[in-house]
Tab-separated table of C-alpha atoms in Angstrom:
chain	number	residue	atom	x	y	z
A	1117	MET	CA	-141.026	93.847	50.470
A	1118	ILE	CA	-138.639	92.132	48.076
A	1119	GLY	CA	-138.267	88.413	47.425
A	1120	LEU	CA	-136.337	86.470	44.819
A	1121	GLU	CA	-136.801	83.440	42.595
A	1122	ILE	CA	-133.330	82.387	41.474
A	1123	HIS	CA	-132.709	79.796	38.774
A	1124	CYS	CA	-129.315	78.084	38.861
A	1125	GLN	CA	-128.327	75.535	36.228
A	1126	LEU	CA	-126.259	72.573	37.425
A	1127	THR	CA	-123.720	73.200	34.685
A	1128	ASN	CA	-121.134	70.687	35.934
A	1129	LEU	CA	-123.360	67.673	35.268
A	1130	GLN	CA	-122.790	65.527	32.187
A	1131	SER	CA	-126.416	64.925	31.185
A	1132	LYS	CA	-129.838	66.529	31.389
A	1133	LEU	CA	-132.260	65.968	34.250
A	1134	PHE	CA	-134.409	63.233	32.708
A	1135	CYS	CA	-132.450	61.950	29.692
A	1136	SER	CA	-128.920	61.274	28.468
A	1137	CYS	CA	-128.598	64.384	26.270
A	1138	LYS	CA	-125.646	66.598	27.155
A	1139	ALA	CA	-126.255	69.139	29.927
A	1140	ASN	CA	-123.786	71.496	28.225
A	1141	TYR	CA	-126.132	72.593	25.442
A	1142	ARG	CA	-123.982	75.645	24.589
A	1143	GLU	CA	-121.575	73.670	22.411
A	1144	PHE	CA	-124.254	72.460	19.970
A	1145	GLU	CA	-125.903	73.903	16.882
A	1146	PRO	CA	-129.550	74.887	17.566
A	1147	ASN	CA	-131.971	71.993	17.997
A	1148	THR	CA	-129.360	69.223	17.738
A	1149	ASN	CA	-128.938	68.361	21.445
A	1150	ILE	CA	-132.417	66.858	21.799
A	1151	CYS	CA	-134.147	63.487	22.097
A	1152	PRO	CA	-137.725	62.162	22.449
A	1153	VAL	CA	-137.576	62.501	26.265
A	1154	CYS	CA	-136.529	66.166	26.517
A	1155	MET	CA	-138.894	66.998	23.645
A	1156	GLY	CA	-141.768	65.233	25.421
A	1157	LEU	CA	-142.719	63.046	22.468
A	1158	PRO	CA	-145.527	60.522	23.085
A	1159	GLY	CA	-144.334	57.262	24.636
A	1160	SER	CA	-141.068	58.695	25.994
A	1161	LEU	CA	-140.371	58.223	29.709
A	1162	PRO	CA	-138.187	60.433	31.936
A	1163	ARG	CA	-135.472	58.879	34.098
A	1164	LEU	CA	-134.199	60.979	37.006
A	1165	ASN	CA	-130.510	61.960	37.042
A	1166	GLN	CA	-129.189	60.763	40.424
A	1167	LYS	CA	-126.206	63.121	40.314
A	1168	ALA	CA	-128.586	66.054	39.923
A	1169	VAL	CA	-130.320	65.062	43.172
A	1170	GLU	CA	-126.917	64.884	44.887
A	1171	LYS	CA	-125.726	68.286	43.643
A	1172	ALA	CA	-129.054	69.974	44.399
A	1173	SER	CA	-128.980	68.490	47.907
A	1174	MET	CA	-125.511	69.972	48.435
A	1175	ILE	CA	-126.865	73.419	47.548
A	1176	ALA	CA	-129.743	72.953	49.985
A	1177	MET	CA	-127.407	71.867	52.776
A	1178	ALA	CA	-125.022	74.765	52.096
A	1179	LEU	CA	-127.985	77.144	52.482
A	1180	ASN	CA	-128.906	75.555	55.834
A	1181	CYS	CA	-132.109	73.976	54.488
A	1182	LYS	CA	-133.962	71.018	55.922
A	1183	THR	CA	-133.862	67.857	53.800
A	1184	PRO	CA	-137.176	66.004	53.302
A	1185	GLN	CA	-137.559	62.258	53.781
A	1186	ARG	CA	-138.763	61.859	50.199
A	1187	LEU	CA	-138.832	63.869	47.002
A	1188	GLY	CA	-141.810	64.260	44.686
A	1189	PHE	CA	-142.068	65.670	41.173
A	1190	PHE	CA	-145.051	67.433	39.606
A	1191	ARG	CA	-146.209	68.597	36.216
A	1192	LYS	CA	-146.541	72.370	36.025
A	1193	ASN	CA	-148.829	73.046	33.069
A	1194	TYR	CA	-148.364	76.120	30.939
A	1195	PHE	CA	-148.114	76.741	27.210
A	1196	TYR	CA	-145.080	78.564	25.868
A	1197	PRO	CA	-143.218	77.928	22.587
A	1198	ASP	CA	-140.031	77.078	24.530
A	1199	LEU	CA	-141.735	74.313	26.548
A	1200	PRO	CA	-142.002	71.343	24.141
A	1201	LYS	CA	-144.069	69.095	26.462
A	1202	ASN	CA	-146.487	71.905	27.366
A	1203	PHE	CA	-145.669	71.163	30.987
A	1204	GLN	CA	-142.553	71.455	33.110
A	1205	ILE	CA	-141.443	68.727	35.517
A	1206	THR	CA	-140.701	70.497	38.780
A	1207	GLN	CA	-141.233	70.246	42.536
A	1208	LEU	CA	-143.746	71.764	44.919
A	1209	ASN	CA	-144.485	71.207	48.589
A	1210	MET	CA	-148.045	70.180	47.806
A	1211	TYR	CA	-148.158	67.029	49.973
A	1212	GLY	CA	-145.881	68.264	52.729
A	1213	PRO	CA	-142.144	68.942	52.318
A	1214	THR	CA	-141.165	67.052	49.135
A	1215	SER	CA	-138.868	69.511	47.342
A	1216	ILE	CA	-135.085	69.230	47.661
A	1217	GLY	CA	-134.890	71.663	50.619
A	1218	GLU	CA	-136.872	74.155	52.688
A	1219	GLN	CA	-136.608	76.621	55.569
A	1220	GLY	CA	-133.017	77.672	54.975
A	1221	LYS	CA	-131.331	80.956	55.789
A	1222	VAL	CA	-128.401	83.148	54.777
A	1223	SER	CA	-127.055	86.098	56.777
A	1224	ILE	CA	-125.897	89.239	54.982
A	1225	GLU	CA	-124.569	92.177	56.996
A	1226	GLY	CA	-126.478	91.037	60.076
A	1227	LYS	CA	-129.734	90.576	58.136
A	1228	GLU	CA	-131.203	87.067	57.945
A	1229	ILE	CA	-132.640	86.110	54.542
A	1230	ARG	CA	-134.944	83.092	54.795
A	1231	ILE	CA	-135.071	80.467	52.043
A	1232	ARG	CA	-138.648	79.276	51.568
A	1233	ARG	CA	-137.775	76.278	49.417
A	1234	ILE	CA	-135.301	74.885	46.906
A	1235	GLN	CA	-136.663	72.782	44.066
A	1236	LEU	CA	-135.106	70.685	41.338
A	1237	GLU	CA	-136.626	71.102	37.890
A	1238	GLU	CA	-135.904	71.120	34.167
A	1239	ASP	CA	-135.054	74.255	32.237
A	1240	PRO	CA	-137.231	75.068	29.202
A	1241	GLY	CA	-135.798	75.848	25.776
A	1242	ARG	CA	-134.599	79.269	24.648
A	1243	LEU	CA	-136.440	81.946	22.694
A	1244	ILE	CA	-134.192	83.981	20.397
A	1245	TYR	CA	-135.463	87.252	18.958
A	1246	GLU	CA	-134.140	88.536	15.639
A	1247	GLY	CA	-135.034	91.584	13.618
A	1248	ALA	CA	-134.195	95.271	13.456
A	1249	SER	CA	-137.514	96.499	14.873
A	1250	GLU	CA	-140.699	95.205	16.503
A	1251	ARG	CA	-142.449	95.161	13.127
A	1252	THR	CA	-139.788	92.955	11.521
A	1253	GLN	CA	-138.871	90.924	14.605
A	1254	ILE	CA	-139.176	87.146	14.493
A	1255	THR	CA	-138.938	84.626	17.323
A	1256	LEU	CA	-136.787	81.505	16.980
A	1257	VAL	CA	-136.869	78.544	19.353
A	1258	ASP	CA	-133.821	76.492	20.323
A	1259	TYR	CA	-134.735	73.360	22.318
A	1260	ASN	CA	-131.144	72.382	23.174
A	1261	ARG	CA	-131.583	73.797	26.687
A	1262	ALA	CA	-134.861	71.960	27.322
A	1263	GLY	CA	-134.390	69.468	30.149
A	1264	THR	CA	-131.173	71.011	31.533
A	1265	PRO	CA	-130.954	70.407	35.327
A	1266	LEU	CA	-132.030	73.516	37.197
A	1267	VAL	CA	-132.317	74.433	40.866
A	1268	GLU	CA	-134.826	77.133	41.760
A	1269	ILE	CA	-134.196	78.956	45.035
A	1270	VAL	CA	-137.204	80.847	46.402
A	1271	THR	CA	-136.603	83.336	49.197
A	1272	GLU	CA	-139.035	84.944	51.591
A	1273	PRO	CA	-139.642	88.687	50.987
A	1274	ASP	CA	-136.935	89.600	53.495
A	1275	PHE	CA	-134.865	92.084	51.484
A	1276	ASP	CA	-135.166	95.702	52.571
A	1277	ASN	CA	-133.570	97.300	49.524
A	1278	PRO	CA	-132.046	96.499	46.093
A	1279	ARG	CA	-128.496	96.649	47.469
A	1280	GLN	CA	-129.147	93.688	49.790
A	1281	VAL	CA	-130.410	91.721	46.774
A	1282	ARG	CA	-127.170	92.235	44.907
A	1283	ILE	CA	-125.048	91.283	47.933
A	1284	PHE	CA	-127.099	88.098	48.395
A	1285	LEU	CA	-126.724	87.109	44.739
A	1286	ASN	CA	-122.961	87.653	44.850
A	1287	ILE	CA	-122.740	85.427	47.946
A	1288	LEU	CA	-124.906	82.771	46.278
A	1289	SER	CA	-122.852	82.901	43.074
A	1290	ASP	CA	-119.622	82.359	45.030
A	1291	LEU	CA	-121.239	79.528	46.995
A	1292	LEU	CA	-122.366	77.669	43.865
A	1293	GLU	CA	-118.938	77.967	42.281
A	1294	ASN	CA	-117.204	76.855	45.488
A	1295	LEU	CA	-119.456	73.774	45.727
A	1296	GLY	CA	-118.427	72.816	42.199
A	1297	VAL	CA	-122.047	72.387	41.071
A	1298	SER	CA	-122.347	75.341	38.705
A	1299	ASP	CA	-120.393	77.971	36.825
A	1300	PRO	CA	-122.486	81.138	37.285
A	1301	SER	CA	-120.368	83.049	34.760
A	1302	LEU	CA	-121.805	81.035	31.854
A	1303	GLU	CA	-124.525	82.752	29.852
A	1304	GLY	CA	-127.925	81.933	31.354
A	1305	ALA	CA	-126.483	79.726	34.117
A	1306	MET	CA	-127.818	81.926	36.909
A	1307	ARG	CA	-130.950	84.000	36.457
A	1308	ALA	CA	-133.171	85.782	38.954
A	1309	ASP	CA	-136.675	87.235	39.032
A	1310	ALA	CA	-137.848	89.626	41.721
A	1311	ASN	CA	-141.176	89.845	43.560
A	1312	VAL	CA	-141.713	93.432	44.646
A	1313	SER	CA	-144.463	95.045	46.713
A	1314	ILE	CA	-144.943	98.012	49.016
A	1315	GLU	CA	-147.120	98.187	52.114
A	1316	GLY	CA	-150.773	97.847	51.133
A	1317	GLY	CA	-149.971	96.856	47.535
A	1318	LEU	CA	-150.146	93.607	45.590
A	1319	ARG	CA	-147.090	91.625	44.536
A	1320	VAL	CA	-145.497	92.352	41.151
A	1321	GLU	CA	-143.054	89.920	39.551
A	1322	VAL	CA	-140.228	91.416	37.484
A	1323	LYS	CA	-138.687	89.098	34.870
A	1324	ASN	CA	-136.384	89.148	31.828
A	1325	ILE	CA	-133.371	90.494	33.742
A	1326	GLY	CA	-129.937	89.933	32.230
A	1327	SER	CA	-127.554	90.640	35.104
A	1328	PHE	CA	-127.310	91.268	38.853
A	1329	HIS	CA	-126.696	94.934	38.092
A	1330	ASP	CA	-129.880	95.165	36.012
A	1331	LEU	CA	-131.829	93.304	38.705
A	1332	GLU	CA	-130.791	95.913	41.254
A	1333	LYS	CA	-131.860	98.715	38.906
A	1334	SER	CA	-135.174	97.027	37.999
A	1335	ILE	CA	-136.129	96.605	41.678
A	1336	HIS	CA	-135.270	100.238	42.370
A	1337	PHE	CA	-137.444	101.349	39.426
A	1338	GLU	CA	-140.334	99.086	40.429
A	1339	LEU	CA	-140.331	100.342	44.030
A	1340	THR	CA	-140.373	103.924	42.772
A	1341	ARG	CA	-143.200	103.147	40.305
A	1342	GLN	CA	-145.366	101.488	42.942
A	1343	GLN	CA	-144.792	104.257	45.486
A	1344	SER	CA	-145.756	106.836	42.858
A	1345	LEU	CA	-149.009	104.954	42.105
A	1346	ALA	CA	-149.841	104.632	45.812
A	1347	GLU	CA	-149.296	108.351	46.418
A	1348	ARG	CA	-151.792	109.130	43.628
A	1349	GLY	CA	-154.332	106.641	44.947
A	1350	ILE	CA	-153.985	104.297	41.963
A	1351	ALA	CA	-154.365	100.577	42.674
A	1352	ILE	CA	-151.292	98.406	42.044
A	1353	ALA	CA	-152.182	95.426	39.865
A	1354	GLN	CA	-150.814	91.955	40.604
A	1355	GLU	CA	-148.962	91.221	37.394
A	1356	THR	CA	-145.770	90.099	35.717
A	1357	ARG	CA	-143.626	92.891	34.308
A	1358	HIS	CA	-140.543	92.647	32.088
A	1359	TRP	CA	-137.419	94.738	32.423
A	1360	ASP	CA	-136.771	96.846	29.329
A	1361	ASP	CA	-132.986	97.123	29.310
A	1362	LYS	CA	-132.935	99.855	26.640
A	1363	ARG	CA	-135.343	102.206	28.382
A	1364	LYS	CA	-134.404	101.072	31.918
A	1365	ILE	CA	-138.053	100.622	32.937
A	1366	THR	CA	-140.420	97.744	33.712
A	1367	ILE	CA	-143.306	97.139	31.305
A	1368	SER	CA	-146.476	95.132	31.871
A	1369	SER	CA	-146.392	91.632	30.378
A	1370	ARG	CA	-149.343	89.654	31.728
A	1371	SER	CA	-151.477	89.131	34.809
A	1372	LYS	CA	-149.663	87.196	37.524
A	1373	GLU	CA	-150.534	83.492	37.750
A	1374	GLU	CA	-151.203	81.742	41.044
A	1375	ASP	CA	-150.261	78.116	41.803
A	1376	GLU	CA	-153.745	76.876	40.928
A	1377	ASP	CA	-153.444	78.392	37.447
A	1378	TYR	CA	-150.672	75.912	36.647
A	1379	ARG	CA	-152.891	72.885	37.466
A	1380	TYR	CA	-150.114	70.961	39.224
A	1381	ILE	CA	-150.486	67.202	39.095
A	1382	LEU	CA	-148.186	64.497	40.435
A	1383	GLU	CA	-145.689	63.253	37.820
A	1384	GLY	CA	-146.701	59.600	37.535
A	1385	ASP	CA	-143.680	58.623	35.422
A	1386	ILE	CA	-141.198	59.451	38.220
A	1387	PRO	CA	-141.580	57.496	41.482
A	1388	TRP	CA	-141.107	59.061	44.915
A	1389	VAL	CA	-137.401	59.376	45.776
A	1390	ILE	CA	-136.483	58.219	49.278
A	1391	MET	CA	-133.745	60.393	50.831
A	1392	ASP	CA	-131.886	57.930	53.077
A	1393	SER	CA	-129.685	59.291	55.875
A	1394	GLU	CA	-126.637	57.326	54.670
A	1395	SER	CA	-126.581	59.115	51.305
A	1396	ILE	CA	-127.136	62.512	52.905
A	1397	GLU	CA	-124.241	61.999	55.318
A	1398	LYS	CA	-122.025	60.875	52.444
A	1399	TRP	CA	-122.874	64.008	50.446
A	1400	LYS	CA	-122.168	66.200	53.468
A	1401	LYS	CA	-118.717	64.654	53.863
A	1402	ASN	CA	-117.983	65.166	50.159
A	1403	MET	CA	-118.904	68.856	50.260
A	1404	PRO	CA	-115.903	71.169	49.829
A	1405	GLU	CA	-114.796	73.466	52.617
A	1406	SER	CA	-117.103	76.458	52.932
A	1407	ILE	CA	-115.978	79.939	51.910
A	1408	SER	CA	-116.248	81.254	55.478
A	1409	SER	CA	-114.177	78.353	56.809
A	1410	LYS	CA	-111.520	78.938	54.140
A	1411	LYS	CA	-111.324	82.617	54.974
A	1412	GLU	CA	-110.927	81.901	58.684
A	1413	ARG	CA	-108.194	79.328	57.971
A	1414	TYR	CA	-106.280	81.714	55.723
A	1415	ILE	CA	-106.354	84.394	58.417
A	1416	THR	CA	-105.537	82.264	61.451
A	1417	LYS	CA	-103.148	79.717	59.956
A	1418	HIS	CA	-101.293	81.827	57.396
A	1419	ALA	CA	-101.657	85.360	58.852
A	1420	ILE	CA	-103.172	86.592	55.583
A	1421	PRO	CA	-104.920	89.992	55.968
A	1422	ALA	CA	-108.721	89.717	56.227
A	1423	GLN	CA	-109.385	91.677	53.029
A	1424	VAL	CA	-106.993	89.494	51.013
A	1425	ALA	CA	-108.418	86.316	52.584
A	1426	ASP	CA	-111.949	87.433	51.697
A	1427	VAL	CA	-111.094	87.912	48.007
A	1428	LEU	CA	-109.051	84.708	47.861
A	1429	SER	CA	-111.601	82.425	49.527
A	1430	SER	CA	-114.672	83.663	47.650
A	1431	ASP	CA	-113.327	82.922	44.163
A	1432	LYS	CA	-112.781	79.218	43.417
A	1433	TYR	CA	-110.281	79.877	40.628
A	1434	TYR	CA	-107.991	81.890	42.902
A	1435	SER	CA	-108.452	79.704	45.975
A	1436	ASP	CA	-107.622	76.554	43.969
A	1437	LEU	CA	-104.439	78.214	42.695
A	1438	PHE	CA	-103.502	79.243	46.222
A	1439	GLU	CA	-104.153	75.802	47.712
A	1440	GLN	CA	-101.881	74.123	45.161
A	1441	ALA	CA	-99.122	76.753	45.117
A	1442	HIS	CA	-98.556	77.683	48.745
A	1443	THR	CA	-96.435	76.128	51.464
A	1444	GLU	CA	-96.219	76.958	55.151
A	1445	SER	CA	-93.423	79.428	54.439
A	1446	ASN	CA	-94.697	81.213	51.309
A	1447	ALA	CA	-98.488	81.343	51.840
A	1448	LYS	CA	-98.680	85.065	52.521
A	1449	GLU	CA	-96.537	85.950	49.486
A	1450	VAL	CA	-98.551	83.654	47.172
A	1451	ALA	CA	-101.816	85.187	48.396
A	1452	ASN	CA	-100.529	88.720	47.823
A	1453	MET	CA	-99.255	87.890	44.327
A	1454	ILE	CA	-102.632	86.400	43.346
A	1455	THR	CA	-104.714	89.306	44.658
A	1456	THR	CA	-102.300	92.133	43.770
A	1457	ASP	CA	-100.826	91.056	40.431
A	1458	LEU	CA	-102.707	88.104	38.934
A	1459	MET	CA	-106.282	89.338	39.335
A	1460	GLY	CA	-105.722	92.158	36.866
A	1461	LEU	CA	-104.323	89.748	34.271
A	1462	VAL	CA	-107.109	87.139	34.347
A	1463	ASP	CA	-110.177	89.196	35.214
A	1464	THR	CA	-112.549	87.504	32.749
A	1465	ARG	CA	-113.595	83.927	32.045
A	1466	GLU	CA	-111.960	84.054	28.618
A	1467	LYS	CA	-108.626	85.246	30.017
A	1468	ARG	CA	-108.648	82.480	32.629
A	1469	GLU	CA	-109.278	79.843	29.980
A	1470	GLN	CA	-106.432	81.199	27.847
A	1471	SER	CA	-103.979	81.587	30.743
A	1472	ARG	CA	-100.991	79.204	30.747
A	1473	LEU	CA	-100.240	79.824	34.430
A	1474	THR	CA	-99.911	76.843	36.788
A	1475	PRO	CA	-99.607	76.705	40.594
A	1476	LYS	CA	-95.928	75.729	40.156
A	1477	HIS	CA	-95.285	79.003	38.341
A	1478	LEU	CA	-96.539	80.947	41.359
A	1479	ALA	CA	-94.474	78.900	43.800
A	1480	ASP	CA	-91.350	79.298	41.638
A	1481	LEU	CA	-91.876	83.051	41.318
A	1482	ILE	CA	-92.071	83.493	45.091
A	1483	GLU	CA	-88.989	81.313	45.542
A	1484	ILE	CA	-86.901	83.296	43.058
A	1485	ILE	CA	-87.985	86.592	44.669
A	1486	ASN	CA	-87.047	85.334	48.136
A	1487	SER	CA	-83.691	84.111	46.843
A	1488	GLY	CA	-82.886	87.657	45.726
A	1489	LYS	CA	-82.450	86.784	42.045
A	1490	ILE	CA	-85.242	89.087	40.805
A	1491	THR	CA	-87.095	92.066	42.241
A	1492	ARG	CA	-90.786	92.172	43.080
A	1493	SER	CA	-91.304	94.515	40.141
A	1494	SER	CA	-89.557	92.122	37.762
A	1495	ALA	CA	-91.675	89.277	39.078
A	1496	LYS	CA	-94.792	91.160	37.988
A	1497	ASN	CA	-93.381	91.449	34.461
A	1498	ALA	CA	-92.478	87.757	34.509
A	1499	LEU	CA	-96.006	86.890	35.615
A	1500	GLN	CA	-97.470	88.642	32.574
A	1501	GLU	CA	-95.209	86.607	30.296
A	1502	ILE	CA	-96.040	83.341	32.084
A	1503	VAL	CA	-99.793	83.919	31.684
A	1504	LYS	CA	-99.262	84.406	27.936
A	1505	THR	CA	-96.699	81.685	27.181
A	1506	GLY	CA	-96.598	79.182	30.055
A	1507	LYS	CA	-92.778	79.210	29.965
A	1508	SER	CA	-90.893	78.334	33.145
A	1509	VAL	CA	-89.819	81.115	35.497
A	1510	SER	CA	-86.109	80.463	34.928
A	1511	GLU	CA	-86.569	80.507	31.149
A	1512	ILE	CA	-88.423	83.820	31.197
A	1513	VAL	CA	-85.912	85.462	33.551
A	1514	SER	CA	-82.957	84.452	31.358
A	1515	GLN	CA	-84.647	85.335	28.054
A	1516	THR	CA	-86.063	88.725	29.061
A	1517	GLY	CA	-83.171	89.996	31.186
A	1518	LEU	CA	-85.229	90.304	34.384
A	1519	ALA	CA	-82.417	89.191	36.688
A	1520	LYS	CA	-81.798	91.614	39.532
A	1521	ILE	CA	-78.961	94.152	39.044
A	1522	SER	CA	-76.919	93.849	42.247
A	1523	ASP	CA	-73.551	94.889	40.874
A	1524	GLU	CA	-72.677	98.132	42.668
A	1525	ARG	CA	-70.492	99.506	39.878
A	1526	GLU	CA	-73.252	98.985	37.317
A	1527	LEU	CA	-75.822	100.613	39.592
A	1528	VAL	CA	-73.561	103.606	40.308
A	1529	LYS	CA	-73.377	104.332	36.585
A	1530	ILE	CA	-77.156	104.086	36.151
A	1531	ILE	CA	-77.775	106.258	39.234
A	1532	SER	CA	-75.288	108.868	37.995
A	1533	ASP	CA	-77.199	109.105	34.709
A	1534	VAL	CA	-80.522	109.505	36.554
A	1535	MET	CA	-79.116	112.213	38.865
A	1536	ALA	CA	-77.765	114.096	35.868
A	1537	GLN	CA	-81.203	113.957	34.209
A	1538	GLU	CA	-83.067	115.007	37.376
A	1539	PRO	CA	-81.110	117.900	38.979
A	1540	THR	CA	-84.234	119.462	40.515
A	1541	ALA	CA	-85.226	116.184	42.171
A	1542	VAL	CA	-81.662	115.770	43.498
A	1543	GLN	CA	-81.770	119.236	45.088
A	1544	GLN	CA	-85.198	118.516	46.626
A	1545	ALA	CA	-83.876	115.229	48.052
A	1546	ARG	CA	-80.988	117.091	49.700
A	1547	GLU	CA	-83.454	119.485	51.327
A	1548	ASN	CA	-86.098	116.855	52.115
A	1549	PRO	CA	-84.774	113.272	52.298
A	1550	GLN	CA	-88.288	111.827	52.048
A	1551	THR	CA	-88.477	112.823	48.371
A	1552	ILE	CA	-85.599	110.492	47.486
A	1553	ASN	CA	-88.160	107.791	46.594
A	1554	TYR	CA	-88.854	109.706	43.386
A	1555	LEU	CA	-85.262	109.091	42.290
A	1556	VAL	CA	-85.501	105.423	43.337
A	1557	GLY	CA	-88.539	105.131	41.078
A	1558	LYS	CA	-86.642	106.700	38.181
A	1559	VAL	CA	-83.831	104.168	38.590
A	1560	MET	CA	-86.340	101.318	38.662
A	1561	GLN	CA	-88.017	102.742	35.572
A	1562	LYS	CA	-84.686	102.990	33.737
A	1563	THR	CA	-83.791	99.390	34.637
A	1564	LYS	CA	-87.326	98.078	33.997
A	1565	GLY	CA	-87.622	97.078	37.633
A	1566	THR	CA	-84.439	95.003	37.772
A	1567	ALA	CA	-82.330	97.252	40.010
A	1568	ASP	CA	-81.837	96.030	43.572
A	1569	PRO	CA	-84.073	98.533	45.437
A	1570	THR	CA	-82.188	98.289	48.757
A	1571	LEU	CA	-78.802	98.839	47.147
A	1572	THR	CA	-80.220	101.599	44.919
A	1573	LEU	CA	-81.504	103.520	47.940
A	1574	LYS	CA	-78.169	103.109	49.754
A	1575	ILE	CA	-76.138	104.446	46.817
A	1576	LEU	CA	-78.541	107.358	46.247
A	1577	LYS	CA	-78.323	108.436	49.893
A	1578	GLU	CA	-74.541	108.306	49.800
A	1579	ARG	CA	-74.239	110.341	46.596
A	1580	ILE	CA	-76.845	112.921	47.588
A	1581	SER	CA	-75.278	113.545	51.001
A	1582	SER	CA	-71.734	113.772	49.612
C-alpha cells in the first residue's frame, strides 16, 4: 500500500500566508525576508491571505474535492530549528470537514486515486547543511521561507506500484501549472513524502526526497526492504525514514508520530472562514480550461494528432504560445512546429526565460513557409536564431540567406556538383528509384536547407533517368 503527502507552494502569490512578507523568498539574502508575524514573535498576530484561500480552493475543485462550509486553522506543535514559532498553523478535519477540500479523486490509466484531504498551511524555514563530512558538517537555518503559502495534498494508499506514483505526480504538476497557482519547476515548490506498507506490516513514512525520480526509487527500495524483513519474520517498525540519495537507500530517522503527538489546538488568532457559495462559483468561473478539455479541443477543432495535443495541452508554456499564435488555418502547423522544433530549443526553465521568441514569430514563420519563401528546414534554422536574438522573421531570412532557392538554373548547377561527388549513389538511384532521397538530402545539406525540395526531386529524377 502506497500513499502520498504532497506539499505544493502557491508560488504565484505576492505575499506569505499570514503576513505581508514576499512569498517569493528565493530572491532574498538569507534571513532578510522575515517579520515578527512569520517569526512568531510575542504579540504578533497572523492575518489570513484571502488570495491563498482562493488559489487553494481552485486546486481542491480541480481535484474533484468537496468544499466545506467553513475553514478552520489549528496549531500543530513540534520543535524543529526551522519552525520559529515552535508550532505550524495548518488545517485538520478535527471538528468535521474544515480543511480546504476532501474526498477528491484522480484517475490514472483506469485506476482511481482518492484524495483524503487538501489543507492550507504555512511552510517552515529551510535547513542548509554545510561541511565536507558528517564530523565537520554544520546546520544553517534560513527563515525566509517560513510562512510561505503551502497546500498539502494527502492521498489514500491507493497506489499499487512506484510507477503509478510518478504518473500521478506528473499529472498533478501539470495541473498546478495550468491553474496558474504554482510553478512546480522552482526549487522546493513541489515536494512529496511517501507512506509505504505491505500486507501485515506497519506504515513507514519516507521523507527527504529531492525529485519525482528519486521518490519512485525510494518507494521501490522501501517495498523491497519491508518484504525482505517480512520473509525473515522480522517486525516492521512504524517509523520515519529518510532517503539517502548517495547510497540510494532509506535510513531510519525517528519513530513515526501520530496526530495526538502534535497536540493540535484550534488557532484562536484566526477566526473561522465562511465559504459562501457566491465566492466558490466565482472562483470556478475564473478557473482556466482544464488540460483534458484543451486536449479534446485541439483534436476535434484543429485536427491535431492526439500525441501532439497531449504534449501541447499539458505544458502551460507551450499551450499559451499555441493559443496566441494559431489561427483557424495554421493551427496544425503551429502545433507541429512547437512540439517538433521548439521543444528541443527551450527544454529547461532557464532556456525559456532567456528565449526571445514571441507568438507572432511562430505565426510569421508558418506564414512564410506556406507562402513558399523558405523551406521547412530553413524555418528550423530561423527558429533557432529567433530564440537567441528575437529578431523578426523577415530580418533573419534576409540576413542569413535562408530564402528558398527556386531558380532552376541555380539548382541544376548544385545538383550537378552533388551527382559528380556521389557517383555510387547516382548508380543506386538508377537501379532503385527509392534511394534517390539520399541525393535529395545531399542537395539540402549543400544548400543548408534552402533548396526547393519539390523542384530538387524533379530535377534529380530527370537527370538520373536521362
